[in-house]
Coordinates of C-alpha atoms in Angstrom, one line a residue:
F22 CA -4.2 10.1 -2.1
C23 CA -1.7 9.8 -0.7
G24 CA -0.2 7.5 1.9
V25 CA 0.5 10.5 4.1
G26 CA -3.2 10.1 5.6
C27 CA -3.8 14.2 5.8
Q28 CA -7.7 14.8 7.4
L29 CA -9.7 16.3 6.7
T30 CA -13.5 18.0 7.3
F31 CA -16.5 18.1 3.8
H32 CA -17.9 21.2 4.2
I33 CA -21.9 19.9 3.0
K34 CA -24.1 22.2 1.4
D35 CA -27.3 20.7 -0.9
E36 CA -25.0 16.6 -0.7
R37 CA -22.7 18.2 -1.9
I38 CA -19.2 18.7 -1.3
D39 CA -18.5 22.5 -1.1
Y40 CA -14.9 22.4 0.1
V41 CA -12.5 21.0 1.8
T42 CA -9.5 22.4 4.9
G43 CA -7.7 20.6 7.1
A44 CA -8.5 18.6 10.4
A45 CA -5.6 19.2 13.0
G46 CA -4.3 15.7 12.3
P47 CA -1.3 13.8 13.3
A48 CA -0.3 13.6 10.0
N49 CA -0.4 16.8 8.3
E50 CA -2.1 19.7 11.4
N51 CA -4.5 20.9 9.4
R52 CA -2.1 21.7 6.5
L53 CA -3.5 20.3 2.6
C54 CA -1.4 19.9 -0.4
V55 CA -3.9 20.9 -3.5
K56 CA -4.9 17.6 -4.6
G57 CA -6.6 17.4 -0.4
R58 CA -8.1 20.6 -0.8
F59 CA -9.7 20.4 -4.3
G60 CA -9.9 17.4 -5.6
F61 CA -13.4 16.0 -4.7
D62 CA -15.1 16.8 -8.4
Y63 CA -14.9 13.3 -9.0
V64 CA -17.1 12.2 -5.9
H65 CA -20.0 13.9 -8.2
H66 CA -18.9 12.8 -11.5
P67 CA -21.9 11.6 -13.3
E68 CA -19.8 9.1 -14.9
R69 CA -19.7 6.9 -11.1
L70 CA -21.6 3.8 -11.4
T71 CA -25.0 4.0 -9.9
V72 CA -26.2 1.1 -10.3
P73 CA -24.9 -3.0 -10.7
L74 CA -24.6 -3.9 -14.1
I75 CA -24.3 -7.8 -16.0
R76 CA -22.7 -8.8 -19.3
K77 CA -26.1 -8.9 -21.5
D78 CA -25.9 -12.1 -23.3
G79 CA -23.7 -12.5 -26.5
V80 CA -21.3 -9.2 -26.1
A81 CA -18.3 -10.1 -25.9
K82 CA -15.1 -9.2 -24.5
S83 CA -12.3 -7.3 -26.9
A84 CA -8.9 -7.2 -25.7
D85 CA -8.8 -4.0 -28.2
A86 CA -11.7 -1.6 -27.9
L87 CA -12.6 -0.2 -24.3
I88 CA -16.1 1.0 -23.4
D89 CA -16.7 4.3 -23.2
P90 CA -18.0 4.9 -19.4
A91 CA -20.0 7.4 -20.2
D92 CA -22.1 4.9 -22.1
P93 CA -22.3 1.2 -20.6
R94 CA -25.2 0.4 -22.0
T95 CA -24.1 -0.9 -25.1
H96 CA -21.9 -4.2 -23.8
F97 CA -23.8 -3.7 -20.2
R98 CA -27.3 -4.5 -18.5
E99 CA -28.8 -2.5 -15.8
A100 CA -30.0 -4.7 -12.4
S101 CA -31.6 -4.6 -8.8
W102 CA -28.9 -6.3 -6.7
E103 CA -30.6 -9.1 -6.0
E104 CA -29.7 -9.8 -8.9
A105 CA -26.7 -9.0 -10.0
L106 CA -24.9 -10.6 -6.4
D107 CA -26.0 -14.0 -7.3
A108 CA -24.5 -13.9 -10.6
A109 CA -21.2 -13.1 -9.6
A110 CA -21.5 -15.3 -7.1
N111 CA -23.7 -17.8 -9.0
G112 CA -20.5 -17.5 -12.2
L113 CA -18.2 -17.7 -9.4
R114 CA -18.6 -21.0 -7.1
A115 CA -19.6 -22.5 -10.8
L116 CA -15.7 -22.1 -11.5
R117 CA -14.4 -23.7 -8.1
E118 CA -17.3 -26.5 -8.7
T119 CA -15.9 -27.8 -11.9
H120 CA -12.9 -26.2 -11.7
G121 CA -11.5 -26.3 -8.0
G122 CA -11.0 -23.1 -6.4
A123 CA -7.2 -22.4 -7.8
S124 CA -9.1 -21.1 -10.0
V125 CA -10.8 -18.0 -8.6
A126 CA -8.3 -15.7 -7.5
G127 CA -8.8 -11.5 -5.8
F128 CA -7.2 -8.7 -6.5
G129 CA -8.1 -6.5 -3.3
S130 CA -7.9 -2.4 -3.3
A131 CA -4.7 0.0 -1.6
K132 CA -7.8 2.6 -1.9
C133 CA -10.3 1.0 0.8
S134 CA -10.3 0.7 4.6
N135 CA -8.6 -2.5 6.8
E136 CA -11.5 -3.9 7.4
E137 CA -13.0 -3.6 3.7
A138 CA -9.3 -5.1 2.5
Y139 CA -8.7 -8.3 5.7
L140 CA -12.9 -9.7 4.5
F141 CA -11.2 -9.1 1.7
Q142 CA -8.9 -11.9 1.8
K143 CA -10.8 -13.7 4.3
L144 CA -13.0 -14.5 1.9
I145 CA -10.9 -15.1 -1.0
R146 CA -9.0 -17.7 1.8
Q147 CA -11.4 -19.7 3.7
G148 CA -14.1 -19.4 -0.2
F149 CA -11.6 -20.5 -1.8
G150 CA -9.5 -22.3 -0.1
H151 CA -6.1 -20.7 -1.3
N152 CA -4.0 -17.5 -1.1
N153 CA -4.3 -15.5 -4.5
V154 CA -5.0 -13.2 -3.2
D155 CA -3.2 -9.6 -4.1
H156 CA -3.0 -5.8 -4.3
C157 CA -1.3 -2.9 -5.5
T158 CA 1.8 -2.9 -3.1
R159 CA 2.2 -5.3 -5.1
L160 CA 3.7 -2.7 -7.7
C161 CA 6.0 -0.4 -4.9
H162 CA 6.5 -1.5 -1.6
A163 CA 6.8 -5.0 -2.0
S164 CA 10.3 -4.7 -1.4
S165 CA 10.5 -2.0 0.9
V166 CA 9.2 -5.6 3.1
A167 CA 10.8 -7.4 1.6
A168 CA 14.5 -5.8 3.0
L169 CA 12.3 -4.2 6.2
M170 CA 11.0 -8.0 7.3
E171 CA 14.4 -9.4 6.8
N172 CA 16.2 -7.0 8.6
V173 CA 14.3 -5.9 11.2
G174 CA 11.5 -8.2 11.3
S175 CA 8.5 -5.7 10.7
G176 CA 7.2 -4.2 7.2
A177 CA 5.8 -1.0 8.7
V178 CA 8.1 2.6 9.2
T179 CA 10.4 2.4 12.0
A180 CA 9.7 6.9 12.8
T181 CA 7.3 8.0 11.2
F182 CA 7.7 11.3 9.3
N183 CA 6.9 13.9 11.9
E184 CA 10.8 12.4 13.5
I185 CA 12.1 14.5 10.9
E186 CA 12.3 17.2 13.1
N187 CA 14.2 16.0 16.3
A188 CA 16.7 15.2 13.1
D189 CA 20.5 16.3 12.3
I190 CA 20.6 15.0 8.8
A191 CA 18.3 12.8 7.1
I192 CA 18.4 11.3 3.2
V193 CA 15.7 11.3 1.0
I194 CA 16.3 8.9 -2.0
G195 CA 13.8 7.8 -5.1
A196 CA 11.5 9.7 -4.4
N197 CA 9.7 12.7 -5.2
P198 CA 7.8 14.2 -1.9
T199 CA 6.9 17.6 -2.7
E200 CA 5.0 16.4 -5.5
N201 CA 4.0 12.7 -4.4
H202 CA 3.7 13.1 -0.6
P203 CA 3.8 17.5 -0.6
V204 CA 2.3 17.5 3.3
A205 CA 5.1 14.9 4.2
A206 CA 7.6 17.7 1.9
T207 CA 6.5 20.4 3.9
Y208 CA 8.7 18.9 7.3
F209 CA 11.5 18.8 5.3
K210 CA 11.3 21.7 4.4
Q211 CA 11.3 23.6 7.8
F212 CA 14.0 21.0 8.7
A213 CA 16.2 22.0 6.5
K214 CA 14.9 26.1 6.8
R215 CA 16.4 25.6 11.0
G216 CA 19.2 24.0 9.7
G217 CA 18.4 20.6 9.7
E218 CA 21.6 18.5 7.0
L219 CA 19.3 17.7 4.1
V220 CA 20.6 15.3 1.5
V221 CA 19.0 14.0 -2.0
M222 CA 19.7 11.3 -3.5
D223 CA 18.2 11.1 -6.8
P224 CA 19.3 10.4 -11.0
R225 CA 16.5 13.5 -11.4
G226 CA 16.3 16.8 -10.3
Q227 CA 13.5 17.3 -8.5
G228 CA 11.5 20.2 -6.2
L229 CA 13.3 19.1 -2.8
K230 CA 17.3 20.1 -4.5
R231 CA 16.3 23.4 -3.4
H232 CA 16.1 22.9 -0.3
A233 CA 18.8 20.2 0.3
T234 CA 22.1 21.1 1.6
D235 CA 24.1 18.0 -0.6
M236 CA 22.5 17.1 -4.0
L237 CA 23.0 13.6 -5.4
Q238 CA 22.1 12.9 -8.9
F239 CA 23.5 10.1 -9.8
R240 CA 23.1 7.9 -12.9
P241 CA 20.2 5.6 -12.6
G242 CA 20.1 2.0 -11.4
T243 CA 23.5 2.5 -9.4
D244 CA 21.7 3.1 -5.9
V245 CA 23.9 0.0 -4.8
A246 CA 27.2 1.9 -6.2
L247 CA 26.6 4.6 -4.6
L248 CA 25.2 3.3 -0.4
N249 CA 27.9 0.9 -0.6
A250 CA 30.7 3.9 -1.1
I251 CA 29.4 6.0 1.8
M252 CA 29.2 2.9 3.6
H253 CA 32.9 2.3 2.7
V254 CA 33.4 4.9 3.7
I255 CA 32.3 4.7 7.3
V256 CA 33.7 1.4 7.9
E257 CA 37.4 1.8 6.9
E258 CA 37.1 5.3 8.7
G259 CA 35.3 3.4 12.0
L260 CA 33.0 5.8 11.9
Y261 CA 30.5 3.3 12.4
D262 CA 28.0 3.0 15.7
R263 CA 30.4 0.2 18.0
Q264 CA 27.7 0.3 21.3
Y265 CA 25.1 0.1 18.9
L266 CA 26.3 -2.6 16.4
D267 CA 26.9 -5.3 19.1
G268 CA 24.1 -4.4 21.1
F269 CA 21.4 -4.8 18.8
T270 CA 23.3 -6.5 15.6
E271 CA 24.7 -10.0 14.1
G272 CA 27.1 -10.4 11.1
F273 CA 28.6 -6.9 11.1
D274 CA 32.0 -9.3 10.6
T275 CA 30.7 -10.4 7.5
F276 CA 29.6 -7.3 6.4
S277 CA 32.8 -5.8 6.8
A278 CA 34.9 -7.8 4.7
H279 CA 32.1 -7.4 2.1
I280 CA 32.1 -3.9 2.3
R281 CA 36.0 -3.7 1.9
D282 CA 36.3 -3.9 -2.1
V283 CA 34.1 -1.1 -2.6
A284 CA 35.9 2.8 -1.8
P285 CA 34.7 5.8 -3.3
E286 CA 37.5 6.3 -6.3
K287 CA 36.5 2.8 -7.5
M288 CA 32.0 3.6 -7.7
A289 CA 33.0 6.6 -8.6
E290 CA 32.9 5.6 -12.6
L291 CA 30.3 3.9 -12.2
C292 CA 27.8 6.1 -10.2
G293 CA 28.3 9.5 -11.4
I294 CA 29.3 11.2 -8.2
D295 CA 32.8 12.0 -7.5
A296 CA 34.8 10.3 -4.4
E297 CA 34.7 13.7 -3.4
T298 CA 31.0 14.1 -1.7
I299 CA 30.8 10.3 -1.3
R300 CA 33.0 11.0 1.6
T301 CA 31.9 14.1 3.1
V302 CA 28.2 12.6 2.9
A303 CA 29.7 9.7 4.7
R304 CA 31.3 12.3 7.9
K305 CA 28.2 13.5 7.6
F306 CA 25.6 10.9 8.8
A307 CA 27.7 8.8 10.3
G308 CA 29.3 11.8 12.3
A309 CA 26.0 12.9 14.5
R310 CA 23.9 12.8 16.2
A311 CA 19.8 11.8 15.1
G312 CA 19.9 10.5 11.1
M313 CA 16.5 9.6 9.8
I314 CA 16.3 7.7 5.4
F315 CA 13.1 8.4 4.1
W316 CA 13.3 6.9 0.2
G317 CA 10.5 6.1 -2.3
M318 CA 9.4 3.9 -5.6
G319 CA 12.2 5.5 -6.9
V320 CA 14.1 3.0 -4.7
S321 CA 12.1 -0.1 -4.1
Q322 CA 10.9 -0.8 -8.5
H323 CA 13.7 -2.4 -9.7
I324 CA 15.4 -5.4 -10.2
H325 CA 17.6 -5.2 -7.4
G326 CA 14.8 -2.9 -6.2
T327 CA 15.2 -5.1 -2.5
D328 CA 18.5 -4.8 -2.5
N329 CA 18.6 -0.5 -2.5
S330 CA 16.6 -1.9 0.5
R331 CA 19.0 -4.0 2.5
C332 CA 21.7 -1.3 1.5
L333 CA 19.5 1.8 3.3
I334 CA 18.9 -0.4 6.0
S335 CA 21.8 -1.4 6.7
L336 CA 23.8 2.5 6.1
A337 CA 20.7 3.6 9.2
L338 CA 21.7 0.3 10.9
L339 CA 25.3 1.1 10.7
C340 CA 25.5 4.3 12.7
G341 CA 22.7 3.4 15.5
H342 CA 20.2 5.1 13.2
V343 CA 17.6 3.5 14.5
G344 CA 15.3 3.3 17.5
R345 CA 16.1 7.0 19.0
P346 CA 14.0 10.1 18.7
G347 CA 15.2 12.0 15.6
T348 CA 16.2 8.5 13.0
G349 CA 14.1 5.5 12.1
L350 CA 13.3 4.5 8.6
H351 CA 10.9 5.2 6.6
P352 CA 10.0 4.7 2.6
L353 CA 7.2 6.3 1.8
R354 CA 3.4 4.5 1.2
G355 CA 1.8 5.6 -1.9
Q356 CA -1.5 5.3 -2.3
N357 CA -3.5 6.6 1.1
N358 CA -3.8 2.8 3.0
V359 CA -1.3 0.6 0.8
Q360 CA 0.5 0.4 4.8
G361 CA -3.2 -1.1 5.4
A362 CA -4.4 -2.9 3.6
S363 CA -0.6 -4.8 4.0
D364 CA -1.3 -4.9 7.5
A365 CA -4.5 -7.0 6.9
G366 CA -3.6 -9.6 5.0
L367 CA -3.9 -8.7 1.3
I368 CA -0.7 -10.9 0.3
P369 CA -0.2 -13.8 -0.8
M370 CA 2.6 -15.6 1.2
F371 CA 1.5 -13.2 4.4
L372 CA -2.2 -14.0 7.4
P373 CA -2.9 -10.5 8.9
D374 CA 0.3 -8.6 10.5
Y375 CA 2.7 -10.3 8.2
Q376 CA 1.8 -13.5 9.5
S377 CA 2.9 -16.1 6.9
V378 CA 0.7 -18.9 5.4
A379 CA 4.0 -21.1 5.9
N380 CA 3.6 -21.5 9.6
A381 CA 1.0 -24.6 11.2
Q382 CA 0.3 -22.6 14.8
V383 CA -0.6 -19.5 12.9
R384 CA -3.2 -21.3 10.4
D385 CA -4.5 -22.8 13.5
M386 CA -5.4 -20.1 15.0
F387 CA -7.1 -17.8 11.5
S388 CA -9.2 -21.6 11.6
E389 CA -10.3 -21.6 14.7
I390 CA -11.1 -18.0 14.2
W391 CA -13.0 -18.3 10.7
G392 CA -14.2 -20.6 12.3
S393 CA -13.5 -22.8 8.9
A394 CA -10.8 -25.4 6.9
A395 CA -7.5 -25.1 7.6
V396 CA -5.3 -22.2 5.4
D397 CA -3.9 -23.1 3.1
P398 CA 0.1 -23.6 3.7
K399 CA 1.1 -22.8 -0.4
P400 CA 2.2 -18.7 -0.9
G401 CA -0.6 -17.8 -2.7
L402 CA 0.7 -16.4 -6.7
T403 CA 1.3 -12.8 -6.8
V404 CA -0.4 -9.7 -8.7
V405 CA 2.3 -10.6 -12.0
E406 CA 1.4 -14.1 -11.2
I407 CA -2.1 -14.7 -11.8
I408 CA -2.7 -12.4 -14.4
D409 CA 0.3 -15.1 -16.3
A410 CA -2.0 -17.8 -15.0
I411 CA -4.7 -16.6 -16.3
D412 CA -3.4 -16.5 -19.3
R413 CA -2.5 -20.3 -19.4
R414 CA -6.1 -20.6 -17.7
D415 CA -5.0 -21.4 -15.2
I416 CA -6.7 -19.1 -13.4
R417 CA -11.1 -18.7 -15.0
G418 CA -12.3 -16.0 -12.5
M419 CA -11.8 -13.0 -10.6
Y420 CA -12.9 -10.7 -8.5
I421 CA -11.3 -7.2 -8.2
L422 CA -12.5 -4.9 -6.0
G423 CA -10.8 -0.9 -6.4
E424 CA -7.9 -2.1 -8.6
N425 CA -7.0 -1.6 -12.4
P426 CA -5.2 -4.3 -14.0
A427 CA -5.7 -3.8 -17.4
M428 CA -4.4 -0.5 -16.7
S429 CA -1.4 -0.6 -13.3
D430 CA 0.0 -3.9 -14.7
P431 CA 3.4 -3.7 -16.2
D432 CA 2.8 -5.0 -19.6
V433 CA -0.7 -4.2 -20.3
E434 CA -2.1 -5.7 -23.8
H435 CA -0.9 -9.0 -22.6
A436 CA -3.1 -7.8 -19.0
R437 CA -5.5 -6.6 -21.2
A438 CA -6.0 -9.9 -23.7
A439 CA -5.6 -12.7 -20.5
L440 CA -8.4 -10.4 -18.6
A441 CA -10.7 -10.8 -21.5
K442 CA -9.7 -15.5 -21.3
L443 CA -11.6 -15.2 -18.1
D444 CA -15.2 -17.1 -17.7
H445 CA -16.5 -15.4 -14.6
M446 CA -14.9 -11.5 -13.6
V447 CA -16.5 -10.0 -10.9
V448 CA -15.7 -5.6 -10.6
Q449 CA -16.6 -3.0 -8.0
D450 CA -15.6 0.1 -7.6
I451 CA -16.8 3.4 -7.8
F452 CA -16.0 4.4 -11.9
L453 CA -15.9 1.6 -14.9
T454 CA -12.3 1.1 -15.5
E455 CA -10.3 -0.4 -18.1
T456 CA -10.6 -3.8 -15.8
A457 CA -14.6 -3.5 -15.8
N458 CA -14.4 -3.8 -19.9
F459 CA -14.0 -7.5 -19.0
A460 CA -16.7 -7.9 -16.0
D461 CA -19.4 -10.0 -16.4
V462 CA -21.1 -8.3 -12.9
I463 CA -20.1 -4.9 -12.4
L464 CA -21.3 -3.8 -8.6
P465 CA -21.0 0.1 -7.4
A466 CA -19.6 0.8 -4.1
A467 CA -18.7 4.0 -1.9
A468 CA -16.0 6.4 -1.9
W469 CA -14.4 7.5 0.1
P470 CA -16.7 10.4 1.9
E471 CA -18.7 7.5 2.2
K472 CA -17.8 5.2 3.6
T473 CA -17.0 4.3 7.1
G474 CA -13.7 2.6 8.0
T475 CA -9.9 2.6 9.5
A476 CA -7.3 3.7 7.1
T477 CA -3.3 3.1 7.9
N478 CA -1.0 5.7 6.6
T479 CA 2.0 6.5 6.1
N480 CA 3.4 6.3 9.6
R481 CA 1.8 3.7 11.1
Q482 CA -1.5 6.3 12.0
V483 CA -4.5 4.3 12.7
Q484 CA -7.5 6.5 12.0
M485 CA -11.0 6.5 11.7
G486 CA -13.3 7.5 8.6
R487 CA -16.8 8.6 8.3
P488 CA -19.3 9.1 5.5
A489 CA -20.0 12.6 4.9
L490 CA -22.5 11.4 2.4
K491 CA -24.4 9.4 1.3
A492 CA -24.1 7.1 -2.0
P493 CA -25.1 7.8 -5.0
G494 CA -28.2 6.1 -6.5
Q495 CA -28.2 2.3 -5.1
A496 CA -24.1 2.4 -4.7
R497 CA -22.6 0.5 -1.8
E498 CA -20.1 0.7 0.8
D499 CA -17.8 -2.1 -0.8
W500 CA -17.6 -4.5 2.9
A501 CA -21.1 -4.8 2.7
I502 CA -20.7 -5.8 -0.5
T503 CA -18.6 -8.8 0.1
V504 CA -20.5 -9.7 3.5
A505 CA -23.8 -10.7 1.0
L506 CA -21.6 -12.3 -1.5
A507 CA -19.2 -14.3 0.7
Q508 CA -22.9 -15.1 2.4
R509 CA -24.2 -16.0 -1.4
L510 CA -21.0 -18.0 -1.9
G511 CA -22.3 -20.2 1.5
L512 CA -20.2 -18.5 4.4
D513 CA -21.9 -18.2 7.3
W514 CA -20.9 -14.5 7.8
A515 CA -23.2 -11.8 9.8
Y516 CA -22.0 -8.1 10.5
D517 CA -24.0 -5.9 9.8
H518 CA -20.9 -3.2 10.9
P519 CA -17.4 -2.4 10.5
R520 CA -16.7 -2.5 14.2
E521 CA -17.9 -5.8 14.0
V522 CA -14.8 -6.5 11.9
F523 CA -12.6 -5.0 14.0
A524 CA -13.3 -6.4 16.4
E525 CA -11.9 -9.5 14.9
M526 CA -9.8 -8.4 13.2
K527 CA -7.7 -7.5 16.9
R528 CA -8.2 -11.4 17.6
S529 CA -5.1 -12.2 15.1
M530 CA -2.8 -9.2 14.8
P531 CA -1.2 -7.7 17.5
S532 CA -0.3 -4.9 16.3
L533 CA -3.4 -3.6 17.5
D534 CA -3.4 -4.1 20.8
N535 CA -4.7 -1.4 23.3
I536 CA -6.5 0.2 19.8
T537 CA -9.9 -0.2 20.2
W538 CA -13.4 1.5 17.5
D539 CA -14.3 3.2 20.9
R540 CA -11.2 5.2 21.5
L541 CA -10.8 5.7 17.4
E542 CA -14.1 7.4 18.3
A543 CA -12.8 9.3 20.9
E544 CA -9.1 10.3 19.5
D545 CA -9.6 9.5 16.1
A546 CA -5.7 8.4 15.4
V547 CA -4.3 5.9 16.8
T548 CA 0.0 5.0 16.1
Y549 CA 0.7 1.3 16.3
P550 CA 2.3 -0.5 18.7
C551 CA 0.7 1.3 21.6

C-alpha cells in the first residue's frame, strides 16, 4: 500500500487470505498498520479480472460514459489468451508499421515488481525504438529525484527512516506519515518519546503535530521562503559545518551571497512564521550532532517542487547532516515500488539505474545486453506529455500496465477524451479500471500476493515477494504476460522465471552489485549499495 515495504505473512485458509500479520522485515520489525493488516479483501473481490477481454465489434469508446465494472460484457467479450495476445500484439504492430514506433507509448506501474518494471521499459525501448515510457513517479516524486540527482548524484534516499533512532533532530515537511506511512511514523513517535527534537513543517495541522517540539504551520506555497530564511540564519550566524562544506561540497561562497537577502524578518511576512521561531529552528538544526530531513509530496507536487527539494538538500549539506549515522535526506516514497520502478528504468530520460539515454556508452552497453539496435538517444515524453501527444494524434497506441491515467491524470477530462481517440490500447490490470474503459484488449493480471518478484522500498531495501495464492481464473503474472506480448512483437525473449530477469538487470545496474536472487531468497531483504 505504500513505500515503507513492510514484510507480511499471509495466513491462508480454504485458498483465501484469512488474516495478515507482520513479519520481521527491516522496515517494519513485525509492525503493521491498519492497511497492511486488514486491506487484503481486494484480492478476493468479485470484480477481479479473471479472463482476457476484447472489445466487441462496433462498440465505440466514450469519454463520457464509464462501464459498470461488475458487468463488462456490455462492451467486451471473453477471449482465450492466444486470441487476446494476438489481438493486442497485432494492433500495436500495425501501428508501428504504419505510423512508426513512436506512435506507440507505454505506462508502466509502481505497484508491480522490479523485474516487471524492467521488462516493460525494455519492451517499449527495444520493440518500438524510443523512450516514451513512464509511470506515476512523474506525478509524485520526480522533482525530488531531479534535485537529488543534481545535488547528491543519486535518486534514492541517503538514509533509511529507521536511522532516525540515531538522530538528535528531525524535520518532517510536506508529509503526513501517520496517515500515509503509518509504520514509519511509529519510529518518528519513538524518536520524540526518547527526547528527540521533532520539527514538523506543514500548512495543515496533522497527527504528528502532538509529538512535535516545534510545529511550523506556514502559508501554503512559501516553502522556499521559509527554508531560505532558516539557511540565512545558519550562514549569517556562522553555524554551518565548515569542515564538511570544504571536504564534501562546492559553491558555498556563491550560495552564501545568494542567501544574504532573505532574513527571517523579511521572509516572515511571506511565510507567516515569526522571525524568532525561524531563528530558533535554524539554531537547533545547525547545532545538533545529527539531523535528518523527511519530506513528502506536499513538497514535491508544486510548480517549484524541485526548488523545494533543492532547499532541503542545501540545508542538510550546510550543517553536515548527510553521510553520518543519524543524518540524511529521505523523501518518503508513495506506492509500494516507486523506488524500484524508477531504479529499473521506467522513466523516459533514464535507462536502469538513472543512466542517461543521452550517454552513448550507456546506450551501447544496453544494446549489447539486449542484443538489439541502438537505444534512442532522445529523452522520451512524460506521462502528461504522452496524453497531450495522444490528443494531437502523434501517439495512436498505448500499452498500459497497472496504471490508471483516466483517474490519476491532473486533467481527467482531457485524459479521458485523449484515451478515447486511441486507435489501439492494451490494458493489463487486476480490475476493470477507468482506463480499461477505453481499452481494445484487457489482459487479467495477478495481484501482489499471487506473484514472485522483488520490490525496492523507500529505504533502498530490495525485498523478495513470494506467492501465497494462485491468481484467480486465468489471470497471469505481469512479467509472463509482457514476455508473451514481446514475443508476438518479434522480440527474441526467452525468460522462464523472474530470477532470469533479475540476472539480466544486474549486468547493467551497479545498485544491484553483490545482491543475488539466492541471497534475497535467504535473507529476504538487502539494502543497496551493498
